[in-house]
XYZ file of C-alpha atoms in Angstrom:
240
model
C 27.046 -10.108 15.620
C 30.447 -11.350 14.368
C 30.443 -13.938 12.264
C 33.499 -16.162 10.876
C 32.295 -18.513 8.429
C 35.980 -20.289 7.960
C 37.065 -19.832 11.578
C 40.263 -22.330 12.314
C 41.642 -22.970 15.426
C 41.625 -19.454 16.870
C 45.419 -19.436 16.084
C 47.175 -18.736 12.411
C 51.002 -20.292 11.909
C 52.819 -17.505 9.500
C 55.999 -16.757 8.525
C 57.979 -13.035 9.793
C 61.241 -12.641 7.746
C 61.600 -16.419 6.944
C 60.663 -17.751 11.003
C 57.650 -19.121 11.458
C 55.342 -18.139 14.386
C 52.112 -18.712 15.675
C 49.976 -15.185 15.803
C 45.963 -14.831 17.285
C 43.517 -16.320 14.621
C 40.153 -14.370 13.293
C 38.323 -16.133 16.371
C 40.633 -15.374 18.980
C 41.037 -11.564 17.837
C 36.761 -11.277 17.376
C 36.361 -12.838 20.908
C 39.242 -10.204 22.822
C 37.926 -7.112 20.937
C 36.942 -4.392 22.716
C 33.539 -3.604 22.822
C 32.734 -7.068 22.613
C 30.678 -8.363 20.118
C 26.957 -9.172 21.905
C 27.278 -13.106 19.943
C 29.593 -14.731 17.869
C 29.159 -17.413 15.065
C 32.134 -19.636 14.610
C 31.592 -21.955 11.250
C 33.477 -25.128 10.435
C 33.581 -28.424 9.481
C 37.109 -29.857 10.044
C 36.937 -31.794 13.141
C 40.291 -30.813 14.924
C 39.351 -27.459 14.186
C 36.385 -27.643 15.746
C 37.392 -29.102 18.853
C 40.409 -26.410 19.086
C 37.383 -23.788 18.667
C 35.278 -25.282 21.668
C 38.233 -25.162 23.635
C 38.608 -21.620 22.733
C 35.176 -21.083 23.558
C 35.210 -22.674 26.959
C 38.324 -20.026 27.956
C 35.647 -17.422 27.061
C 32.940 -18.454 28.798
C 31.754 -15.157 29.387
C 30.590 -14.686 25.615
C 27.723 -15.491 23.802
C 29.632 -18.072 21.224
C 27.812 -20.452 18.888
C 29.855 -23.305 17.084
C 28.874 -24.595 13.498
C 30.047 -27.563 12.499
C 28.573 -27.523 9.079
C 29.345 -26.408 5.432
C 29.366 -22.705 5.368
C 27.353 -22.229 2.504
C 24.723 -23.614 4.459
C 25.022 -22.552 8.041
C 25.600 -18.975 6.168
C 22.173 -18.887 4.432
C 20.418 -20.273 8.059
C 22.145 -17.576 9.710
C 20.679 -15.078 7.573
C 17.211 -16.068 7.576
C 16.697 -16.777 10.852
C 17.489 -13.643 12.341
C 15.689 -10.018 12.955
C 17.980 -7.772 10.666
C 15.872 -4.632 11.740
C 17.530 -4.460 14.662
C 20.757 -6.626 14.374
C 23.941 -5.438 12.402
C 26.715 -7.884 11.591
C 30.169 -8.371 10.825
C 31.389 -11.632 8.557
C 34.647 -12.603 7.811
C 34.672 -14.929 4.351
C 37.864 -16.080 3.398
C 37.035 -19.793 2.354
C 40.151 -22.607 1.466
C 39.370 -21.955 -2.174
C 36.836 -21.483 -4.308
C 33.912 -22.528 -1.504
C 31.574 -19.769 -1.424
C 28.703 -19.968 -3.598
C 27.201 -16.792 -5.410
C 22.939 -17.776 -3.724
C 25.226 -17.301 -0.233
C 26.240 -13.868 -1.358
C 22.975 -12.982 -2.162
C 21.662 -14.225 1.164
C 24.030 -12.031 2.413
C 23.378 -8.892 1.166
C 19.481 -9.686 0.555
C 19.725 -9.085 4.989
C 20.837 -5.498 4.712
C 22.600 -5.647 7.783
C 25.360 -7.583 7.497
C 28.953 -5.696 6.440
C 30.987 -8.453 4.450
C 34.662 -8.891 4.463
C 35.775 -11.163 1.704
C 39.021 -12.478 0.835
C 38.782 -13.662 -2.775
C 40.257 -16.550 -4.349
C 41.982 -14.670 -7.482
C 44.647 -17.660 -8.197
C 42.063 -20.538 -8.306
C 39.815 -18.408 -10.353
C 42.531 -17.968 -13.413
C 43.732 -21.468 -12.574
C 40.526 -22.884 -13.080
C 39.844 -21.003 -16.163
C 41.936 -23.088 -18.532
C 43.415 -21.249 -21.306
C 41.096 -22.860 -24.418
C 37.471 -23.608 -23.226
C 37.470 -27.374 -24.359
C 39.699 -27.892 -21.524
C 37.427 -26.560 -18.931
C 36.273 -30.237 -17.382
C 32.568 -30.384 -16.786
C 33.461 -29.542 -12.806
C 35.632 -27.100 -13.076
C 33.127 -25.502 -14.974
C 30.235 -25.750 -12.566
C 32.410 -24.619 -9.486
C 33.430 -21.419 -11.468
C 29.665 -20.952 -12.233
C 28.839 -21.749 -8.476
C 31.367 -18.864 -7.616
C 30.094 -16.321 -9.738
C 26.847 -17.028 -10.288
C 26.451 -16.810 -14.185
C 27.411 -17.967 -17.428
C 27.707 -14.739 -18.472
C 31.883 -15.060 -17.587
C 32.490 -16.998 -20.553
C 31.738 -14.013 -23.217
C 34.205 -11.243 -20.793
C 36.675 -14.237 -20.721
C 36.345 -16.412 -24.138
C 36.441 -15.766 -27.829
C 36.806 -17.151 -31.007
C 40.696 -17.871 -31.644
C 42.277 -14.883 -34.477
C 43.614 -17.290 -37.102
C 41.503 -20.146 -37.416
C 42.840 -23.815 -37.830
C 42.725 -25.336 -41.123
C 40.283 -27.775 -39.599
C 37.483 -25.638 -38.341
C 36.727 -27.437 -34.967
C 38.805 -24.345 -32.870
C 38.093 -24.079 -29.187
C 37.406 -20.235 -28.254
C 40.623 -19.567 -26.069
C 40.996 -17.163 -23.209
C 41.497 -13.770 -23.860
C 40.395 -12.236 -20.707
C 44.026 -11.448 -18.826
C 43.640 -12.003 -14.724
C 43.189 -8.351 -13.973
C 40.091 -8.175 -16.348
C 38.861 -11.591 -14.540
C 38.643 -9.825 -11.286
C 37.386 -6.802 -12.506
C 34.446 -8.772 -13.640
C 34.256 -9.991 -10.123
C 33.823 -6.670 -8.977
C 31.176 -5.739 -10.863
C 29.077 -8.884 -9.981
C 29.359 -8.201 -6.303
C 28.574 -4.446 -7.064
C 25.573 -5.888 -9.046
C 23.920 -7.029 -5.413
C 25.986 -5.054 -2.599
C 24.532 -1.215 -2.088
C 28.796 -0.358 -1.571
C 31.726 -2.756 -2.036
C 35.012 -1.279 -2.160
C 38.062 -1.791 -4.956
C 40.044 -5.136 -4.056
C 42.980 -5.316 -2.396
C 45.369 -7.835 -4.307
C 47.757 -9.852 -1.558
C 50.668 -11.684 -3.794
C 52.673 -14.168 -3.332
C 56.579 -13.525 -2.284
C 57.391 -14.289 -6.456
C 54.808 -11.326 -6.876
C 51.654 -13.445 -8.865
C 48.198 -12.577 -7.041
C 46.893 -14.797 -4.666
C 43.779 -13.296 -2.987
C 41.591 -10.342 -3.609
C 40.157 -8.649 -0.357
C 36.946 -7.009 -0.700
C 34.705 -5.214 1.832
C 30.889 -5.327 0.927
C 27.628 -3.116 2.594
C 24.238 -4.447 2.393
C 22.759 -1.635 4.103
C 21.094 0.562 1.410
C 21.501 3.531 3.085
C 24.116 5.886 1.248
C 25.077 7.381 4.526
C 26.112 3.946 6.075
C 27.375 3.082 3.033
C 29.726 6.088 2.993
C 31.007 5.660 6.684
C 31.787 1.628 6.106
C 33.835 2.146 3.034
C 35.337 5.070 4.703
C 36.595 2.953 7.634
C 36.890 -0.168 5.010
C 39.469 1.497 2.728
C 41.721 3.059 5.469
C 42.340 -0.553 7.131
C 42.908 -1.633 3.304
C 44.988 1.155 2.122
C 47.272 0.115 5.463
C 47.121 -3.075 5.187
């Protein structure tokens, strides 16, 4: 199975050396690989979208497509419990609009053991999020970063007390985790519930601040699949 759980229009609009261009989308690239995937899951909720992605799916009427026009979170977590995984494997390309993905989902996902995760991290909107003195987290923010993570546990790597206290006592604990040791905690969540997940690969922006962090997750168990993914994994990474 392939499975794209933020799939688009089947067509990306990027910029080469200042131009912009239009290039094949995740959808469009999944549904002309060679072997073919046996079915494809195409997730999401935007209408236009959606109807650009039936239209896709009508020039490939040849493949086994099915269109979900749902939150992914959800459609995810059916996916994964309503299929055999003793005798399906899967591919799933995550890279939501921001921070989207909820931790249960990730657990879904490697609870299947089948299912080989690629998953392009929102780095920027975590350290954005996480406001630099914890009184100025708002309630939501708060919850979302939670949602993402999947523990409260973030606020001891990335809070403490201030070093010089105010004269007034009421100090907020401040940041001291830097953005590099906010992803690294990142990592070791997902390592916490994945059998293998490889070292992310930061993409920056053109001023050089990181944007994303791709990561490529196993849920098979076995070390020997384990060892063959990541092989595979980290030579499209290290190239990319």
């Amino acid at each position: 199975l392939y499975i794209d759980a933020f799939a688009g229009t089947g067509r990306c609009d990027i910029k080469v050396n200042g131009s912009a261009t239009s290039v094949d989308g995740s959808a469009r690239i999944a549904l002309e690989a060679q072997p073919g995937f046996d079915k494809l899951y195409f997730i999401e909720m935007d209408d236009k979208k959606h109807r650009s992605l039936e239209s896709l799916a009508v020039e490939h009427k040849n493949r086994h497509v099915t269109l979900i026009k749902d939150d992914a979170n959800i459609a995810l977590r059916e996916i994964c419990s309503s299929n055999n995984w003793k005798n399906t494997r899967a591919v799933l390309f995550l890279d939501p609009y921001g921070m989207n993905v909820e931790w249960n989902t990730l657990r879904a996902i490697a609870k299947t053991q089948a299912i080989d995760l690629w998953y392009l991290f929102p780095y920027s909107a975590l350290y954005r999020q996480a406001a630099k003195s914890a009184d100025r987290l708002a309630p939501e923010k708060e919850t979302a970063i939670t949602r993402l993570l999947g523990t409260d546990a973030r606020k001891e790597k990335f809070y403490a007390p201030p070093i010089q206290p105010s004269l007034f006592g009421n100090d907020s604990d401040v940041r001291t985790a830097s953005h590099r040791e906010m992803l690294d905690f990142v990592t070791s969540r997902l390592k916490e519930i994945f059998p293998a997940t490889t070292e992310p690969k930061i993409l920056k922006q053109s001023t050089g601040a990181p944007l994303f962090a791709l990561y490529f997750a196993v849920s098979n168990p076995n070390r020997r699949a384990c060892g063959i993914a990541t092989n595979i994994a980290g030579h499209i990474i290290k190239n990319l």
